[in-house]
Structure formats: structure tokens, C-alpha cells
Coordinates of C-alpha atoms in Angstrom, one line a residue:
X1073 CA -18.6 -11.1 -62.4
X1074 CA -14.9 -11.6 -63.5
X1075 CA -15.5 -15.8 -62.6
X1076 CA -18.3 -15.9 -64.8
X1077 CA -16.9 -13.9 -67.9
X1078 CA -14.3 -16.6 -67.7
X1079 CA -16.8 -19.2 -67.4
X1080 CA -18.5 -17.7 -70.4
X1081 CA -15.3 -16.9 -72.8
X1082 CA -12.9 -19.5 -71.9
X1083 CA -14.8 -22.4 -70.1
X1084 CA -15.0 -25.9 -71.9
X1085 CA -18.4 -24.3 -73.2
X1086 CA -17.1 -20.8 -73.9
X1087 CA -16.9 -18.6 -77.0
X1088 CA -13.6 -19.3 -77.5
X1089 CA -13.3 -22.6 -76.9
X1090 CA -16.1 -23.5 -79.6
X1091 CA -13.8 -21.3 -81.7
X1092 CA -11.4 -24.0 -81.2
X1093 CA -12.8 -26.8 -81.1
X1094 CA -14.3 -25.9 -84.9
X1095 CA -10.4 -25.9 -86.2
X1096 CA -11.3 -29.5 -87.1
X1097 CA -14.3 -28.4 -89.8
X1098 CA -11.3 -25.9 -92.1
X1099 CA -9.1 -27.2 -94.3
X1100 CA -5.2 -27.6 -93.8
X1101 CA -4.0 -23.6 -94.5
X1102 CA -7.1 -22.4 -92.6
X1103 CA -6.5 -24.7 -89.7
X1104 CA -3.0 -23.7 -89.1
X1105 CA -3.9 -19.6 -89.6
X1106 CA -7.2 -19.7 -87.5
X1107 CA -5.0 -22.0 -84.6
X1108 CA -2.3 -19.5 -84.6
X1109 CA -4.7 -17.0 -83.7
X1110 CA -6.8 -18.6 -81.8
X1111 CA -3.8 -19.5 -79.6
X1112 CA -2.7 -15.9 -79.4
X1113 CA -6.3 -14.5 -78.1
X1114 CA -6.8 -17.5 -75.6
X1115 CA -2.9 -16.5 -74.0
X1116 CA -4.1 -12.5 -74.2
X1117 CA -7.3 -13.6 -72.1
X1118 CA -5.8 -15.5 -69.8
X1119 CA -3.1 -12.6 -68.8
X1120 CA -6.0 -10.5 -68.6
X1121 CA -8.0 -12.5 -66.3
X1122 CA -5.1 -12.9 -64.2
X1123 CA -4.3 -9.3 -64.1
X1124 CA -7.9 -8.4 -63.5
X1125 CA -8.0 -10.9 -60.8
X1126 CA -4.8 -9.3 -59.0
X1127 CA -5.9 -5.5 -59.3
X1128 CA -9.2 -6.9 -57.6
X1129 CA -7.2 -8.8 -54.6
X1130 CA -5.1 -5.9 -54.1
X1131 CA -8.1 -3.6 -53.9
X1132 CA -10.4 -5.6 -51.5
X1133 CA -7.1 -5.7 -49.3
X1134 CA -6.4 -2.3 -49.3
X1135 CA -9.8 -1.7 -48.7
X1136 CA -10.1 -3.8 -45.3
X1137 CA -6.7 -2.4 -44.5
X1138 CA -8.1 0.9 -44.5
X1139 CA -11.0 -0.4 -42.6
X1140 CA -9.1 -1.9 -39.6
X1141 CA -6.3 0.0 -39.6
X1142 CA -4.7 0.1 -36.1
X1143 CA -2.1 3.3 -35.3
X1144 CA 1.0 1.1 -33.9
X1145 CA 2.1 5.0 -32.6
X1146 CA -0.7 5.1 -29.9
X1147 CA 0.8 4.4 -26.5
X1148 CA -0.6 0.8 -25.1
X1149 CA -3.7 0.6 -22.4
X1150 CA -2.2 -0.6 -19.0
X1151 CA -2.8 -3.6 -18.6
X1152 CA -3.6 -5.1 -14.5
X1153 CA -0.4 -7.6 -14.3
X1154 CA 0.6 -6.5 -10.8
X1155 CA 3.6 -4.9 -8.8
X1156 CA 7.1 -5.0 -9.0
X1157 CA 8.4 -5.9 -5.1
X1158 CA 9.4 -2.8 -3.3
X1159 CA 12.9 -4.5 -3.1
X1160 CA 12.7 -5.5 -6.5
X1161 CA 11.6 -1.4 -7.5
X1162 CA 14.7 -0.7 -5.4
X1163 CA 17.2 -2.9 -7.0
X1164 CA 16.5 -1.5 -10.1
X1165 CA 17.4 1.8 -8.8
X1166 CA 20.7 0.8 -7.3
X1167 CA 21.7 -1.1 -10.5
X1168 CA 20.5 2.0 -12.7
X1169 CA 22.4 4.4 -11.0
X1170 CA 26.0 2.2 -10.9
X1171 CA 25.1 1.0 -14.7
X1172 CA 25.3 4.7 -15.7
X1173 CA 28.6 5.2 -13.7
X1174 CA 30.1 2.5 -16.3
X1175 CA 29.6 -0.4 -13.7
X1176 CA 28.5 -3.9 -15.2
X1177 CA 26.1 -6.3 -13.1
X1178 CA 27.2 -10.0 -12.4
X1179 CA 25.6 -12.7 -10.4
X1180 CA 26.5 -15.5 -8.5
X1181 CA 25.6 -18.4 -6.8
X1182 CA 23.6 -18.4 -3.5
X1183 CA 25.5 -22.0 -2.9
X1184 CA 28.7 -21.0 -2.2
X1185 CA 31.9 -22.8 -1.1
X1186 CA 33.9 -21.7 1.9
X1187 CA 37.0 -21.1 -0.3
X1188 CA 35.2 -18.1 -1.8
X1189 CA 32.9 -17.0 0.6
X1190 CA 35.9 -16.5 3.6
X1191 CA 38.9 -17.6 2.7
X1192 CA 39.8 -15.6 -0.7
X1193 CA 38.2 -12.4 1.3
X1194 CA 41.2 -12.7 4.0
X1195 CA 39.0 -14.5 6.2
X1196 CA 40.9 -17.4 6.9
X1197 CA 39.9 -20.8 9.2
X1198 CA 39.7 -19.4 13.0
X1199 CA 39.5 -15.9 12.2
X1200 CA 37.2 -14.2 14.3
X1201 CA 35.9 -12.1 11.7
X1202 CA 34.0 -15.0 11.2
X1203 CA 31.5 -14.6 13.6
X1204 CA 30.0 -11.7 12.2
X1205 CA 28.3 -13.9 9.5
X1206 CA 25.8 -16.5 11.6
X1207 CA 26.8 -19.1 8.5
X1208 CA 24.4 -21.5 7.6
X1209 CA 26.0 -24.6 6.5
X1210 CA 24.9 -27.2 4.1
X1211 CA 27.4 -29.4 4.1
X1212 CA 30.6 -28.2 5.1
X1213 CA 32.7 -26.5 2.9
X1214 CA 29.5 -26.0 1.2
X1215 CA 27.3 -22.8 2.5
X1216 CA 24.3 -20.4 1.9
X1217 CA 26.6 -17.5 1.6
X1218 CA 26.1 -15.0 4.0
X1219 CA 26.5 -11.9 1.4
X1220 CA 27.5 -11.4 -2.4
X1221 CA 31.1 -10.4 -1.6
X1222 CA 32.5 -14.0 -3.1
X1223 CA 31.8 -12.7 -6.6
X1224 CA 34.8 -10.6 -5.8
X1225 CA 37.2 -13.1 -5.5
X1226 CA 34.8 -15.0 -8.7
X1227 CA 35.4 -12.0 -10.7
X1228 CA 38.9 -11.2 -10.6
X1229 CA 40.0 -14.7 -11.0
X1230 CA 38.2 -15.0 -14.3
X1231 CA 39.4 -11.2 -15.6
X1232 CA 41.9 -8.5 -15.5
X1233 CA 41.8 -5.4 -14.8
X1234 CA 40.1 -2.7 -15.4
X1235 CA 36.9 -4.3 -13.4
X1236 CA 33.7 -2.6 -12.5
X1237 CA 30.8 -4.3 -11.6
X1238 CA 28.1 -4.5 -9.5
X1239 CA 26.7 -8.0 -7.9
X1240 CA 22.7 -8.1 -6.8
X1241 CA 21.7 -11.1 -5.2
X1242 CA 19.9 -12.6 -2.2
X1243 CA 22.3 -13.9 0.8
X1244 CA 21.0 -16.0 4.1
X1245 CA 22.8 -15.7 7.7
X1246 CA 21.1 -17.7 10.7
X1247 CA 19.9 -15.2 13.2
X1248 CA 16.7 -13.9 15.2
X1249 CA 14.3 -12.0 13.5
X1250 CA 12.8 -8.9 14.5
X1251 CA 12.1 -5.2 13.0
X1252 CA 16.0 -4.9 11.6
X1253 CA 17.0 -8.5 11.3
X1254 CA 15.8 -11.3 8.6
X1255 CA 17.7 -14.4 7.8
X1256 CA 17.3 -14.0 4.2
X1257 CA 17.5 -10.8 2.1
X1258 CA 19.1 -9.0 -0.6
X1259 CA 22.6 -6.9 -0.8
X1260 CA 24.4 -5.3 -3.3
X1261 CA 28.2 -5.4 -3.9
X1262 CA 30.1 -3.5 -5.2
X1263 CA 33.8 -3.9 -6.7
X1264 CA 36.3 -1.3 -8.8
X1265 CA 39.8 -2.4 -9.3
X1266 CA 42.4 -0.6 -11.9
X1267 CA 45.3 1.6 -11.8
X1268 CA 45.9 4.6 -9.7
X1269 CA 42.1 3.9 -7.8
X1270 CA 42.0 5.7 -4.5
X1271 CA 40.3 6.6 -1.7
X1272 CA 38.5 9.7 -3.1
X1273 CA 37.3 7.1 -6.4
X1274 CA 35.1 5.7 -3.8
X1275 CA 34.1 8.4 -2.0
X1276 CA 33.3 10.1 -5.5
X1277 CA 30.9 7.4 -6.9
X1278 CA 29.3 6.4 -3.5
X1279 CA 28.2 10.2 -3.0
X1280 CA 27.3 10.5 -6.8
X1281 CA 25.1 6.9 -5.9
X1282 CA 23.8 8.8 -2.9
X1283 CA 22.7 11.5 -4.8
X1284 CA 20.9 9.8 -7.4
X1285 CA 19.7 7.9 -5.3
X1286 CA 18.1 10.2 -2.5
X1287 CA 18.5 13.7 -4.2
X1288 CA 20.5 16.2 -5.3
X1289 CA 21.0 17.8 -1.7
X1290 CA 21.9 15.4 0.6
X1291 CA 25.0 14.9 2.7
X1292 CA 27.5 12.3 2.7
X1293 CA 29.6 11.2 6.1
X1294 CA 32.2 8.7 5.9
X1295 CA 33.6 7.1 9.2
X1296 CA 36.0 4.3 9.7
X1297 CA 34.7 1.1 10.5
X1298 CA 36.3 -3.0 10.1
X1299 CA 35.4 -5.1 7.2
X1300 CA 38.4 -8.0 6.7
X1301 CA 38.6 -7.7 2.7
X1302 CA 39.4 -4.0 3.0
X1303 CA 41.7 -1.4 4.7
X1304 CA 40.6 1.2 5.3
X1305 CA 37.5 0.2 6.0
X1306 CA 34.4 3.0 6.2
X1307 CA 30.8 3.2 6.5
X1308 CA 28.9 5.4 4.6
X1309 CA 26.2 7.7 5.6
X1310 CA 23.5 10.2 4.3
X1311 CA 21.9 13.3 6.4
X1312 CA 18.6 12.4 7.6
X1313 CA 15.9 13.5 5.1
X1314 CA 13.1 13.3 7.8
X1315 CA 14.5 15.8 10.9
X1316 CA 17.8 16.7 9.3
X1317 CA 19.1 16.2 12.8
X1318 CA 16.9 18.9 14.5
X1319 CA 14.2 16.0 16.3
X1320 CA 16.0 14.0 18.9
X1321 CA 13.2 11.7 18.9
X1322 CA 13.0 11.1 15.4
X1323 CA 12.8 7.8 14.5
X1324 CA 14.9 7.2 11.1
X1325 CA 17.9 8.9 12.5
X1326 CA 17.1 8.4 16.1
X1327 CA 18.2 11.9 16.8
X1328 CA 22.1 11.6 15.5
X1329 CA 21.1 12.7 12.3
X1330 CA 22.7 10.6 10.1
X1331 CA 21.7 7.4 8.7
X1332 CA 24.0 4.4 8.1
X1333 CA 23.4 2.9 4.5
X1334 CA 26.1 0.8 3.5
X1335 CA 30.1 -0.5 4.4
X1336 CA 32.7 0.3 2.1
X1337 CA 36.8 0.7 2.2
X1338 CA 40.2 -0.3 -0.3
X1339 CA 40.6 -4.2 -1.5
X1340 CA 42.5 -5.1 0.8
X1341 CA 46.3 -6.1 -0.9
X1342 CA 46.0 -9.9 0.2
X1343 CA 42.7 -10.0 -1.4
X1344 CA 44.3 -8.8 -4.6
X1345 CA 47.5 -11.1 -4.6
X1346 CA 45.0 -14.4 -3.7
X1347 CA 43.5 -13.6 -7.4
X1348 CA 46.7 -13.0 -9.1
X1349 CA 46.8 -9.6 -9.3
X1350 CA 49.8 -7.4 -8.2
X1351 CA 49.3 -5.1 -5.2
X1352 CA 51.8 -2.9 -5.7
X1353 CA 50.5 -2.2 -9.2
X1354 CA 46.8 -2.0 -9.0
X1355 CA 44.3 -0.5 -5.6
X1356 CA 40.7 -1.0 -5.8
X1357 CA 37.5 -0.1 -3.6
X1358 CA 34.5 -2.6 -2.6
X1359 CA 31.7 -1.5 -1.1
X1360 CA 28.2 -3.4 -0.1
X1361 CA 24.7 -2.6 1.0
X1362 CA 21.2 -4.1 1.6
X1363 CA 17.9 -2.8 -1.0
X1364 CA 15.7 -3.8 1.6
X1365 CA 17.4 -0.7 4.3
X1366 CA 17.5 1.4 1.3
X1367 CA 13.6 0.7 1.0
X1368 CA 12.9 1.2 4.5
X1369 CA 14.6 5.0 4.8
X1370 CA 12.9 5.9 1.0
X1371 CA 9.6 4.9 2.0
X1372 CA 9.4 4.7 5.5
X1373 CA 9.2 1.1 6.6
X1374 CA 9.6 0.1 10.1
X1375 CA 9.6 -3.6 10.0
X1376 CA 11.9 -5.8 7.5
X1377 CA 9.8 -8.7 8.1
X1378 CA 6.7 -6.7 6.4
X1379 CA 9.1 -7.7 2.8
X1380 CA 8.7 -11.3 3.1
X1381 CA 5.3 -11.6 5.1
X1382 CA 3.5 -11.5 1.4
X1383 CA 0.7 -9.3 2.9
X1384 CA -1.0 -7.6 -0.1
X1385 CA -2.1 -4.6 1.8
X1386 CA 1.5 -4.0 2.2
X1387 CA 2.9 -4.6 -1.1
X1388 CA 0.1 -2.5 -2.9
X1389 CA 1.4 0.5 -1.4
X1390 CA 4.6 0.2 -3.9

């Protein structure tokens, strides 16, 4: 209706422009006073047809807004994009609970040179620490590295203290498989170095971890074990949440009651001074452990090879 009122007033046919066009038929005083005018009611027209034509946009839009209106506020539909990986739910986990104790997360490189991977973590050539990690070599002093402790070393070099951080990342050592062993999985270390840290720093955050991690009530036990970058060295264990060390024959535990979840001790000083940083001046605790254990004991796994076998009917379980 509006197109053809404009068609009808100011087309090249209109009312108004036969107006116009008969300017030509008045004499000289007319012409000028009728052209004036003229000019002013064609400019008035044309703001209103405009204006008309905007009010009319504005309304058919608001209309099919109104219409189709979608509330952003209702929560999405789930949508079938699969499963996280049981070791991927409980890195997450491990990360969230560290993150929230003011620990950052790094990575590294799964390529790693011997410098880092041994010899900065007072493992030196011929040591025979050495043989705890079943290295597999690329090219030598090039190596898979056998767990994410190098990032210690990586770290320290590249910042000074205070450091707090975390490192997640998949590490390979060549050895038999079988239900505990797999030459390739993940680990998560662990590294806190400042002023005044001591021995009851760690054992505070690594029972706070285990409590987050495996609920409010359980038990911590620390007993001393070797690791070569620290002294002391502990390992760290939690009751057993399955007998609580009443079933001799129980299976998680195997009777002792207590289950082994991860290594931990003090950097050890030599570690410190490789880096650059004083010894006498700043302590620090390191700690590591494996998701894929911590998966097992949470949900009751019995075979690390079930992680990477890529059978669906076990992964759909998580």
C-alpha cells in the first residue's frame, strides 16, 4: 500500500509531479512561488515515505522476533559427542585439586634430552639409579623420557622462586606388560620451591590432594623410600577404602591395608644449585604419581592394559 501511494503521488506520473511539471504553463512570479512550494511538499513526502517505511520495517521485525524468539537462559539439550577417557576424567581431577591449592600446570616435551631427563635430576652417567627407568633411546642423548620430572629442572631454569606448578604428561619406559605395567602412560609431577618450605608443606598439600581427591575421611601414611632428586625421600599412601584393612584377601590392599599412590620427598640441594638457585636459601618438595593407578583404586580396574586396548565396552563404563 505504502509503494503504491508513492507510485501514485510522487511517481513520474503522480499528482505531484504533474504539479510540477505544469510550472512551465505560469508566468515568471507564479513559477518561482508555485516551485518554492512545490519543492517544499515533494521534500515533506519523501521524509514521510521514508519514515513510514522505517516504522513498518521495524514492526514486521519485531513481530518475527516475537515469533521466534529463543530463551538463550534454557540450559542446552546434551548432545551424543562421546566420553572423556577415564585417565583423561582423572587428570582433570588431579589438576583441579592442585589448581585450587595455587599450583600452575606446565607441560613438556615427550622428546627429551639426557641432560634433563637424568643428569640435572642428580642422576649422573653410571649412576645406578639409572636402571630404575628401562629408557628407550632414540638417538642417544636424545630419549622418550621415562616420566615428567625434567620439567623440574625446565622450570627452575627459566624462573625464580616462588614456583608451584604441576606437570601432566604422558612418559614411555621399555618393559613387559602385564595387569600393573604398560610402556606408555601418564604421570603427574609435582614441584614447590620457595623460602622456608618444609617437610610438613608437603605432607600438608599431598593429604589435602588425598582428601579431595578420595574423601574427606581417609588416612594418609608416609614412609621413607629412594628417589635421586630428593632427600628425604617418601612414598605416600591412603587407607584402603575397600576393607579398611580388616579382609586379608582383599584385593586393592592385598590385606596390608594401605595403598601406595604416589613418591614424594625434599628437592634435593644439588638439584637446586644445578639450576642456579641457592640451597642454603630456598628448600622445596617434588612429588609424582600415575592417573592411570589413581583410576584403577577409584573405580576398581584390575588391568592397566584395559586403558589403551580401545575396547568400547570398557571405556563406556566412564
Amino acid at each position: 500500500e505504502l509503494e503504491q501511494w508513492r507510485v501514485r503521488i510522487l511517481g513520474r506520473r503522480g499528482e505531484l509531479t504533474g504539479i510540477l511539471r505544469g510550472l512551465a504553463q505560469l508566468d515568471l512570479e507564479e513559477r518561482r512561488q508555485v516551485g518554492a512550494l512545490g519543492n517544499q511538499a515533494k521534500a515533506a513526502l519523501e521524509e514521510g515515505l521514508e519514515k513510514r517505511g522505517r516504522d513498518i520495517s521495524e514492526a514486521r521485525l519485531a513481530q518475527v522476533a516475537d515469533l521466534e524468539r529463543i530463551d538463550v537462559t534454557l540450559p542446552g539439550r546434551p548432545v551424543a559427542t562421546g566420553r572423556l577417557h577415564p585417565t583423561t576424567q582423572v587428570l582433570r581431577e588431579i589438576t583441579d585439586a592442585f589448581v585450587a591449592m595455587g599450583f600452575s600446570i606446565v607441560e613438556g616435551p615427550e622428546v627429551e634430552w639426557d641432560h634433563y631427563n637424568f643428569e640435572m635430576l642428580n642422576i649422573p652417567q653410571g649412576h645406578p639409579a639409572r636402571d630404575m627407568w628401562n629408557t628407550l633411546w632414540v638417538d642417544y642423548p636424545m630419549l622418550l623420557r621415562t616420566h615428567t620430572s625434567p620439567m623440574q629442572a625446565r622450570v627452575m631454569e627459566s624462573v625464580q622462586p616462588p614456583v608451584r606448578v604441576i606437570v601432566p604428561g604422558k612418559c614411555y619406559r621399555y618393559e613387559a606388560t602385564d595387569a600393573t605395567h604398560e610402556w606408555h602412560f601418564y604421570q603427574v609431577e609435582g614441584l614447590a620451591v620457595d623460602e622456608g618450605i618444609t617437610f610438613a608443606d608437603l605432607k600438608g598439600t599431598l593429604y589435602e590432594f588425598a582428601r579431595r581427591l578420595f574423601g574427606t575421611e581417609r588416612k594418609v601414611r608416609f614412609r621413607c623410600d629412594y628417589f635421586p632428586f630428593v632427600e628425604p625421600g617418601v612414598d605416600m599412601s591412603i587407607d584402603c577404602f575397600s576393607c579398611e584393612g580388616n579382609d586379608s584377601s582383599c584385593r586393592i590392599c592385598r590385606g596390608s591395608g594401605w595403598i601406595e599412590i604416589m613418591g614424594a620427598g625434599m628437592v634435593h640441594p644439588r638439584v637446586l644449585a644445578g639450576v642456579g638457585y641457592d640451597p642454603e636459601k630456598y628448600t622445596g618438595f617434588a612429588f609424582g604419581l600415575g592417573p592411570e593407578r589413581i583410576a584403577m583404586l577409584k573405580y576398581g580396574i584390575d588391568d592397566i592394559r584395559h586403558f589403551y586396548s580401545n575396547d568400547l565396552r570398557f571405556l563406556r563404563q566412564f
